[in-house]
Short mmCIF file of C-alpha atoms and ligand atoms in Angstrom, two decimals:
data_model
loop_
_atom_site.label_atom_id
_atom_site.label_comp_id
_atom_site.label_asym_id
_atom_site.label_seq_id
_atom_site.Cartn_x
_atom_site.Cartn_y
_atom_site.Cartn_z
CA MET A 176 0.04 0.00 0.02
CA GLN A 177 1.18 3.46 -0.91
CA ASN A 178 1.30 6.29 1.58
CA ARG A 179 0.93 9.60 -0.31
CA SER A 180 0.89 11.93 2.68
CA GLU A 181 4.15 13.55 1.82
CA HIS A 182 3.08 14.68 -1.57
CA ALA A 183 -0.10 16.87 -1.74
CA PRO A 184 -2.02 16.16 -5.03
CA THR A 185 -3.67 18.47 -7.48
CA LEU A 186 -7.49 18.33 -7.32
CA ALA A 187 -10.42 18.71 -9.60
CA PHE A 188 -14.18 18.71 -8.80
CA VAL A 189 -16.24 17.13 -11.63
CA VAL A 190 -19.81 18.24 -11.72
CA PRO A 191 -22.59 17.27 -14.14
CA CYS A 192 -25.02 20.12 -14.62
CA TYR A 193 -28.43 19.76 -16.35
CA ASN A 194 -30.59 22.88 -16.14
CA GLU A 195 -28.88 23.99 -12.88
CA GLU A 196 -28.76 27.85 -13.37
CA ALA A 197 -30.23 28.25 -9.83
CA VAL A 198 -27.43 26.60 -8.07
CA ILE A 199 -24.22 27.33 -10.25
CA GLU A 200 -23.41 30.49 -8.40
CA GLU A 201 -23.72 28.88 -4.97
CA LEU A 202 -21.92 25.81 -6.14
CA LEU A 203 -18.83 27.74 -7.38
CA LYS A 204 -18.72 29.79 -3.98
CA ARG A 205 -18.94 26.62 -1.95
CA LEU A 206 -16.32 24.62 -3.95
CA GLN A 207 -14.03 27.48 -3.94
CA ALA A 208 -14.31 27.93 -0.17
CA VAL A 209 -13.47 24.19 0.18
CA SER A 210 -10.54 24.44 -2.11
CA GLU A 211 -9.06 27.34 -0.08
CA ASP A 212 -9.45 25.48 3.15
CA LEU A 213 -7.72 22.32 1.64
CA LEU A 214 -4.92 24.51 0.25
CA LYS A 215 -4.36 26.07 3.62
CA SER A 216 -4.27 22.77 5.44
CA GLY A 217 -1.79 21.47 2.85
CA ALA A 218 -4.18 18.59 1.60
CA ILE A 219 -3.69 19.82 -2.03
CA ARG A 220 -0.91 21.67 -3.69
CA GLN A 221 -2.83 24.12 -6.02
CA PRO A 222 -6.26 25.60 -5.85
CA ALA A 223 -8.73 22.94 -7.07
CA THR A 224 -10.03 23.13 -10.65
CA LEU A 225 -13.76 22.89 -11.26
CA VAL A 226 -14.78 20.81 -14.23
CA LEU A 227 -18.33 21.71 -14.94
CA VAL A 228 -20.16 19.72 -17.71
CA ASP A 229 -23.18 21.12 -19.11
CA ASP A 230 -25.33 18.14 -20.21
CA GLY A 231 -27.26 19.94 -22.92
CA SER A 232 -29.18 22.33 -20.71
CA ILE A 233 -31.68 24.56 -22.12
CA ASP A 234 -31.56 27.38 -19.45
CA ARG A 235 -28.62 29.75 -18.58
CA THR A 236 -26.41 26.97 -17.28
CA TRP A 237 -23.84 27.10 -20.08
CA LYS A 238 -23.78 30.94 -19.99
CA LEU A 239 -22.88 30.84 -16.31
CA ILE A 240 -20.36 28.10 -16.72
CA HIS A 241 -18.69 29.96 -19.77
CA ALA A 242 -18.42 33.27 -17.80
CA ALA A 243 -17.02 31.47 -14.78
CA SER A 244 -14.35 29.88 -16.91
CA LYS A 245 -12.69 33.31 -17.48
CA SER A 246 -11.79 33.27 -13.75
CA GLY A 247 -9.12 30.56 -14.54
CA LEU A 248 -10.36 27.87 -12.09
CA VAL A 249 -13.28 26.68 -14.06
CA ARG A 250 -12.94 24.27 -17.08
CA GLY A 251 -16.44 24.16 -18.81
CA VAL A 252 -17.38 21.30 -21.11
CA ARG A 253 -20.56 21.52 -23.02
CA LEU A 254 -22.25 18.35 -24.52
CA SER A 255 -24.00 18.66 -27.73
CA ARG A 256 -27.20 17.51 -26.35
CA ASN A 257 -28.67 15.95 -23.11
CA HIS A 258 -26.66 12.67 -22.77
CA GLY A 259 -27.80 11.80 -19.33
CA HIS A 260 -26.12 12.08 -15.87
CA GLN A 261 -23.79 9.12 -16.24
CA ALA A 262 -22.34 10.17 -19.68
CA ALA A 263 -21.94 13.69 -18.53
CA LEU A 264 -19.92 12.60 -15.51
CA LEU A 265 -17.78 10.51 -17.68
CA ALA A 266 -17.22 13.29 -20.04
CA GLY A 267 -15.99 15.47 -16.98
CA LEU A 268 -13.79 12.68 -15.63
CA MET A 269 -12.06 12.32 -19.09
CA ALA A 270 -11.73 16.07 -19.53
CA ALA A 271 -9.92 16.59 -16.11
CA LYS A 272 -6.19 16.50 -15.98
CA GLU A 273 -5.53 16.66 -12.15
CA GLU A 274 -4.20 13.89 -10.06
CA VAL A 275 -7.34 13.50 -7.82
CA LEU A 276 -10.87 13.86 -9.11
CA ILE A 277 -13.92 14.19 -6.86
CA SER A 278 -17.24 13.86 -8.61
CA LEU A 279 -20.46 15.39 -7.03
CA ASP A 280 -23.95 16.59 -7.84
CA ALA A 281 -24.49 20.26 -8.80
CA ASP A 282 -27.32 20.72 -6.36
CA LEU A 283 -25.05 20.61 -3.26
CA GLN A 284 -26.77 17.45 -2.00
CA ASP A 285 -23.36 15.71 -1.61
CA ASP A 286 -22.21 17.57 1.46
CA PRO A 287 -18.71 19.09 0.71
CA SER A 288 -17.68 18.70 4.29
CA ALA A 289 -16.82 15.10 3.45
CA ILE A 290 -14.13 16.17 0.99
CA PRO A 291 -11.28 16.45 3.58
CA LYS A 292 -12.02 13.02 4.76
CA MET A 293 -11.86 11.58 1.23
CA LEU A 294 -8.50 13.25 0.72
CA GLN A 295 -7.28 11.75 3.93
CA ALA A 296 -8.30 8.30 2.63
CA TYR A 297 -6.50 8.92 -0.47
CA ALA A 298 -3.28 10.18 1.27
CA LEU A 299 -3.35 6.81 3.18
CA GLY A 300 -3.38 4.95 -0.11
CA ALA A 301 -7.00 4.61 -1.26
CA ASP A 302 -7.51 4.77 -4.94
CA ILE A 303 -11.28 5.11 -4.81
CA VAL A 304 -13.20 6.62 -2.01
CA PHE A 305 -16.93 6.11 -2.07
CA GLY A 306 -19.22 8.72 -0.35
CA VAL A 307 -21.91 6.63 1.26
CA ARG A 308 -25.09 8.22 2.77
CA ALA A 309 -25.19 7.89 6.52
CA SER A 310 -28.96 7.78 6.45
CA ARG A 311 -31.90 8.19 4.03
CA LYS A 312 -33.72 10.70 6.22
CA SER A 313 -34.09 13.37 3.50
CA ASP A 314 -35.78 10.75 1.16
CA THR A 315 -39.45 9.90 0.74
CA VAL A 316 -40.67 6.52 1.95
CA PHE A 317 -41.07 5.33 -1.62
CA LYS A 318 -37.54 6.17 -2.52
CA ARG A 319 -36.19 4.59 0.61
CA ARG A 320 -38.11 1.39 0.09
CA SER A 321 -37.35 1.14 -3.70
CA ALA A 322 -33.70 1.86 -3.12
CA ARG A 323 -33.59 -1.10 -0.65
CA LEU A 324 -35.30 -3.38 -2.99
CA TYR A 325 -32.95 -2.37 -5.82
CA TYR A 326 -29.87 -3.14 -3.95
CA LYS A 327 -31.14 -6.55 -2.98
CA LEU A 328 -32.02 -7.17 -6.70
CA LEU A 329 -28.50 -6.24 -7.81
CA GLU A 330 -26.98 -8.45 -5.13
CA ASN A 331 -29.10 -11.38 -6.36
CA MET A 332 -28.03 -10.72 -9.95
CA GLY A 333 -24.31 -10.79 -8.89
CA VAL A 334 -23.74 -7.07 -9.44
CA ASP A 335 -21.10 -5.63 -6.93
CA VAL A 336 -22.05 -2.05 -5.82
CA VAL A 337 -21.68 -0.16 -2.75
CA PRO A 338 -25.29 0.36 -1.24
CA ASP A 339 -26.24 3.94 -0.59
CA HIS A 340 -23.45 5.33 -2.81
CA ALA A 341 -24.68 7.58 -5.63
CA ASP A 342 -21.91 9.35 -7.64
CA TYR A 343 -20.09 11.28 -4.89
CA ARG A 344 -16.63 9.79 -4.92
CA LEU A 345 -12.98 10.42 -5.07
CA MET A 346 -10.86 8.77 -7.88
CA SER A 347 -7.08 8.71 -8.17
CA ARG A 348 -5.49 9.44 -11.56
CA LYS A 349 -4.65 5.69 -11.79
CA SER A 350 -8.23 4.64 -11.46
CA VAL A 351 -9.44 7.29 -13.99
CA GLU A 352 -6.95 6.08 -16.55
CA THR A 353 -8.22 2.50 -16.09
CA LEU A 354 -11.78 3.69 -16.43
CA ARG A 355 -10.74 5.15 -19.73
CA GLU A 356 -10.18 1.67 -21.02
CA TYR A 357 -13.72 0.71 -20.57
CA GLY A 358 -15.40 1.41 -23.87
CA GLU A 359 -19.05 0.58 -23.03
CA VAL A 360 -22.05 2.59 -24.07
CA ASN A 361 -24.38 1.35 -21.46
CA LEU A 362 -22.77 3.25 -18.45
CA PHE A 363 -23.43 2.28 -14.90
CA LEU A 364 -20.40 3.99 -13.36
CA ARG A 365 -20.78 3.12 -9.80
CA GLY A 366 -20.65 -0.66 -10.94
CA ILE A 367 -17.70 -0.26 -13.22
CA ILE A 368 -15.68 1.72 -10.73
CA LYS A 369 -16.39 -0.72 -7.89
CA ASN A 370 -15.24 -3.51 -10.40
CA LEU A 371 -11.90 -1.87 -11.10
CA GLY A 372 -10.57 -3.65 -7.91
CA TYR A 373 -8.33 -0.97 -6.62
CA GLN A 374 -8.10 -0.21 -2.88
CA VAL A 375 -11.50 1.20 -1.98
CA GLU A 376 -12.38 3.24 1.10
CA ILE A 377 -15.79 4.58 2.39
CA VAL A 378 -16.55 7.93 3.85
CA GLU A 379 -20.02 8.52 5.29
CA TYR A 380 -21.88 11.86 4.82
CA ASP A 381 -25.25 13.28 5.30
CA ARG A 382 -27.20 14.03 2.18
CA VAL A 383 -29.00 17.29 2.58
CA GLU A 384 -31.93 18.79 0.53
CA ARG A 385 -31.44 20.11 -2.88
CA PHE A 386 -30.07 23.71 -2.59
CA ALA A 387 -32.41 25.12 -5.30
CA GLY A 388 -34.32 23.95 -8.30
CA ASP A 389 -36.07 20.64 -8.90
CA SER A 390 -34.84 17.13 -9.30
CA LYS A 391 -33.48 16.36 -12.76
CA TYR A 392 -34.00 12.56 -12.19
CA PRO A 393 -37.75 11.74 -12.71
CA LEU A 394 -38.96 8.27 -12.16
CA THR A 395 -38.39 7.33 -15.78
CA LYS A 396 -34.69 8.24 -15.82
CA MET A 397 -34.33 6.48 -12.47
CA LEU A 398 -35.88 3.26 -13.67
CA ARG A 399 -33.71 3.44 -16.90
CA LEU A 400 -30.58 3.68 -14.61
CA ALA A 401 -31.82 0.81 -12.47
CA ILE A 402 -32.33 -1.40 -15.47
CA GLU A 403 -28.92 -0.37 -16.81
CA GLY A 404 -27.33 -1.43 -13.49
CA VAL A 405 -28.58 -4.94 -13.91
CA THR A 406 -28.29 -5.44 -17.70
CA SER A 407 -24.80 -3.93 -18.00
CA PHE A 408 -23.37 -6.14 -15.43
CA SER A 409 -25.18 -9.40 -15.39
CA THR A 410 -26.24 -12.05 -17.90
CA ARG A 411 -27.96 -14.04 -15.17
CA PRO A 412 -31.41 -13.21 -16.51
CA LEU A 413 -30.44 -15.14 -19.60
CA ARG A 414 -29.21 -18.07 -17.55
CA TYR A 415 -32.49 -18.17 -15.69
CA VAL A 416 -34.19 -19.14 -19.04
CA THR A 417 -32.09 -22.28 -19.17
CA TRP A 418 -32.98 -23.16 -15.59
CA ILE A 419 -36.67 -22.43 -16.21
CA GLY A 420 -36.49 -24.61 -19.37
CA LEU A 421 -34.92 -27.49 -17.47
CA ILE A 422 -37.50 -27.36 -14.69
CA VAL A 423 -40.34 -27.30 -17.26
CA ALA A 424 -38.66 -30.13 -19.01
CA LEU A 425 -38.73 -32.26 -15.92
CA ILE A 426 -42.39 -31.30 -15.11
CA SER A 427 -43.50 -32.05 -18.64
CA PHE A 428 -41.67 -35.44 -18.65
CA LEU A 429 -43.62 -36.34 -15.60
CA LEU A 430 -46.91 -35.16 -17.03
CA GLY A 431 -46.04 -36.96 -20.33
CA CYS A 432 -45.55 -40.20 -18.31
CA TYR A 433 -48.75 -39.69 -16.51
CA SER A 434 -50.88 -39.02 -19.73
CA ILE A 435 -49.36 -42.29 -21.41
CA VAL A 436 -50.40 -44.24 -18.35
CA ILE A 437 -53.91 -42.76 -18.49
CA TRP A 438 -54.06 -43.60 -22.23
CA TRP A 439 -52.82 -47.13 -21.47
CA GLN A 440 -55.53 -47.52 -18.88
CA GLY A 441 -58.02 -46.41 -21.64
CA GLY A 442 -59.16 -43.39 -19.49
CA THR A 443 -58.78 -40.74 -22.29
CA VAL A 444 -60.59 -39.60 -25.45
CA PRO A 445 -58.78 -40.63 -28.64
CA GLY A 446 -56.16 -37.98 -29.61
CA TRP A 447 -55.72 -36.47 -26.31
CA THR A 448 -52.34 -38.06 -25.39
CA SER A 449 -50.85 -37.50 -28.85
CA ILE A 450 -51.56 -33.86 -28.54
CA VAL A 451 -50.63 -33.34 -24.80
CA VAL A 452 -47.31 -35.17 -24.80
CA PRO A 453 -45.74 -33.37 -27.77
CA THR A 454 -46.89 -30.03 -26.51
CA PHE A 455 -45.08 -30.50 -23.21
CA MET A 456 -42.03 -31.72 -24.95
CA LEU A 457 -41.88 -29.03 -27.66
CA GLY A 458 -42.56 -26.34 -24.99
CA SER A 459 -39.60 -27.47 -22.77
CA PHE A 460 -37.27 -28.04 -25.72
CA GLN A 461 -37.88 -24.53 -26.92
CA LEU A 462 -37.17 -22.99 -23.50
CA ILE A 463 -33.89 -25.01 -23.25
CA ALA A 464 -32.98 -23.96 -26.76
CA LEU A 465 -33.59 -20.47 -25.96
CA GLY A 466 -31.47 -20.73 -22.68
CA ILE A 467 -28.56 -22.16 -24.87
CA VAL A 468 -28.90 -19.37 -27.28
CA GLY A 469 -29.00 -16.93 -24.20
CA GLU A 470 -25.71 -18.51 -23.00
CA TYR A 471 -24.03 -17.61 -26.28
CA LEU A 472 -25.66 -14.23 -26.54
CA GLY A 473 -24.38 -13.41 -22.97
CA LYS A 474 -20.81 -14.42 -24.11
CA ILE A 475 -21.10 -12.15 -27.16
CA TYR A 476 -22.52 -9.40 -25.08
CA LEU A 477 -19.65 -9.46 -22.72
CA GLU A 478 -17.13 -9.73 -25.57
CA THR A 479 -18.54 -6.68 -27.30
CA LYS A 480 -17.94 -4.61 -24.18
CA ARG A 481 -14.15 -4.98 -24.62
CA ARG A 482 -13.60 -4.52 -20.96
CA PRO A 483 -9.89 -4.85 -19.99
CA GLN A 484 -9.02 -8.53 -19.31
CA PHE A 485 -6.99 -7.69 -16.32
CA ILE A 486 -6.02 -4.62 -14.31
CA ILE A 487 -2.57 -4.30 -12.88
CA ASP A 488 -2.48 -2.53 -9.42
CA GLU A 489 1.29 -2.49 -8.89
CA ILE A 490 4.55 -3.97 -10.26
CA ALA A 491 7.34 -4.80 -8.17
CA GLU A 492 10.78 -5.27 -9.86
CA PRO A 493 14.29 -5.78 -8.77
CA GLU A 494 16.23 -2.45 -8.84
CA THR A 495 18.71 -2.28 -11.77
CA PRO A 496 22.13 -1.12 -10.57
CA ASN A 497 23.47 1.98 -12.31
N1 LIG B 706 -28.02 15.54 -14.40
C1 LIG B 706 -27.38 15.61 -15.65
N2 LIG B 706 -28.06 15.14 -16.71
C2 LIG B 706 -29.32 14.63 -16.57
C3 LIG B 706 -29.96 14.62 -15.35
C4 LIG B 706 -29.27 15.05 -14.29
O1 LIG B 706 -26.11 15.94 -15.76
O2 LIG B 706 -29.96 14.26 -17.60
C5 LIG B 706 -27.19 16.06 -13.28
C6 LIG B 706 -27.88 17.09 -12.45
O3 LIG B 706 -27.62 18.36 -12.92
C7 LIG B 706 -27.30 16.91 -11.07
C8 LIG B 706 -27.02 15.42 -11.01
O4 LIG B 706 -27.06 15.00 -12.34
O5 LIG B 706 -25.95 17.49 -10.87
C9 LIG B 706 -28.08 14.68 -10.18
O6 LIG B 706 -29.28 15.00 -10.51
P1 LIG B 706 -30.38 15.46 -9.47
O7 LIG B 706 -29.81 16.15 -8.34
O8 LIG B 706 -31.58 16.10 -10.10
O9 LIG B 706 -30.92 13.92 -9.08
P2 LIG B 706 -31.52 13.45 -7.60
O10 LIG B 706 -30.56 14.03 -6.58
O11 LIG B 706 -32.84 14.23 -7.62
O12 LIG B 706 -31.60 12.01 -7.63
MG1 LIG B 707 -29.82 15.90 -6.46
#
């Protein structure tokens, strides 16, 4: 494990913004204050850069970002249209050049007071620090319940994520460069990043109310992200088809035997057995065949993602004498 405490890093905040004109000004003020404190305490070596990504806003968001970029500490990135939160976040992470990147929401729901703790974890060697909500007090009952159900579902599908972590996190340069190698279009960043396998740390924070404006995540977008989480990481649903096929095959074999016995005993009308037995058999063969196709489809799907086959964390080599 590396200890980086002797060498303060450079830092960038990465913030996706979609129709956030009501919060930009406060966001800049808050993050600049955090940056000054960090600089004073020696946690970073230069004032932090703010990478603000405008995700195709139709209000004054880009105007505000553009104006702020003149000050020298803001790098604005404008996407051609609304690409969605995950894509905007990725664009920001790829556009930043600093050694440590912290992503957070524009609405200041991700409490900036957790940032020094994240940097401490980085100094002690963590490459990825997840901000995890200490409680879900500020959520509606519906959101709380559906979130719990969703994390359970992900777990059952074999998707490895940190529960109650949105996209408030610190990433080291090394982990961002590895993320760059993931070429997938279906983006579920919190899954991919947990999957990188580097040293991970968790910092708890209290999620506060949105500073201003309305949520940009209506139920439809939330559901889309939820489905993305399962389908971009797991081919288990396809495998379940094979299992269902095998179970149905077993049941139909038993039912087939039963209907032949009934026919033998003469308890059926003519034609019944010859219709029922092939129907059962064909149904189960079809399901099994679908399952087999699913197995290959799953393989093709994983191949097309072109994820790195392995990720090296460190290399230890003998020192070469000069
Ligand atoms: N966002 C975005 N593109 C979108 C939707 C949202 O960049 O299509 C940004 C938004 O500006 C905010 C973050 O994603 O910075 C989280 O959105 P929001 O706070 O509305 O979600 P909630 O906290 O309500 O789940
Ligand atoms: Mg929010």
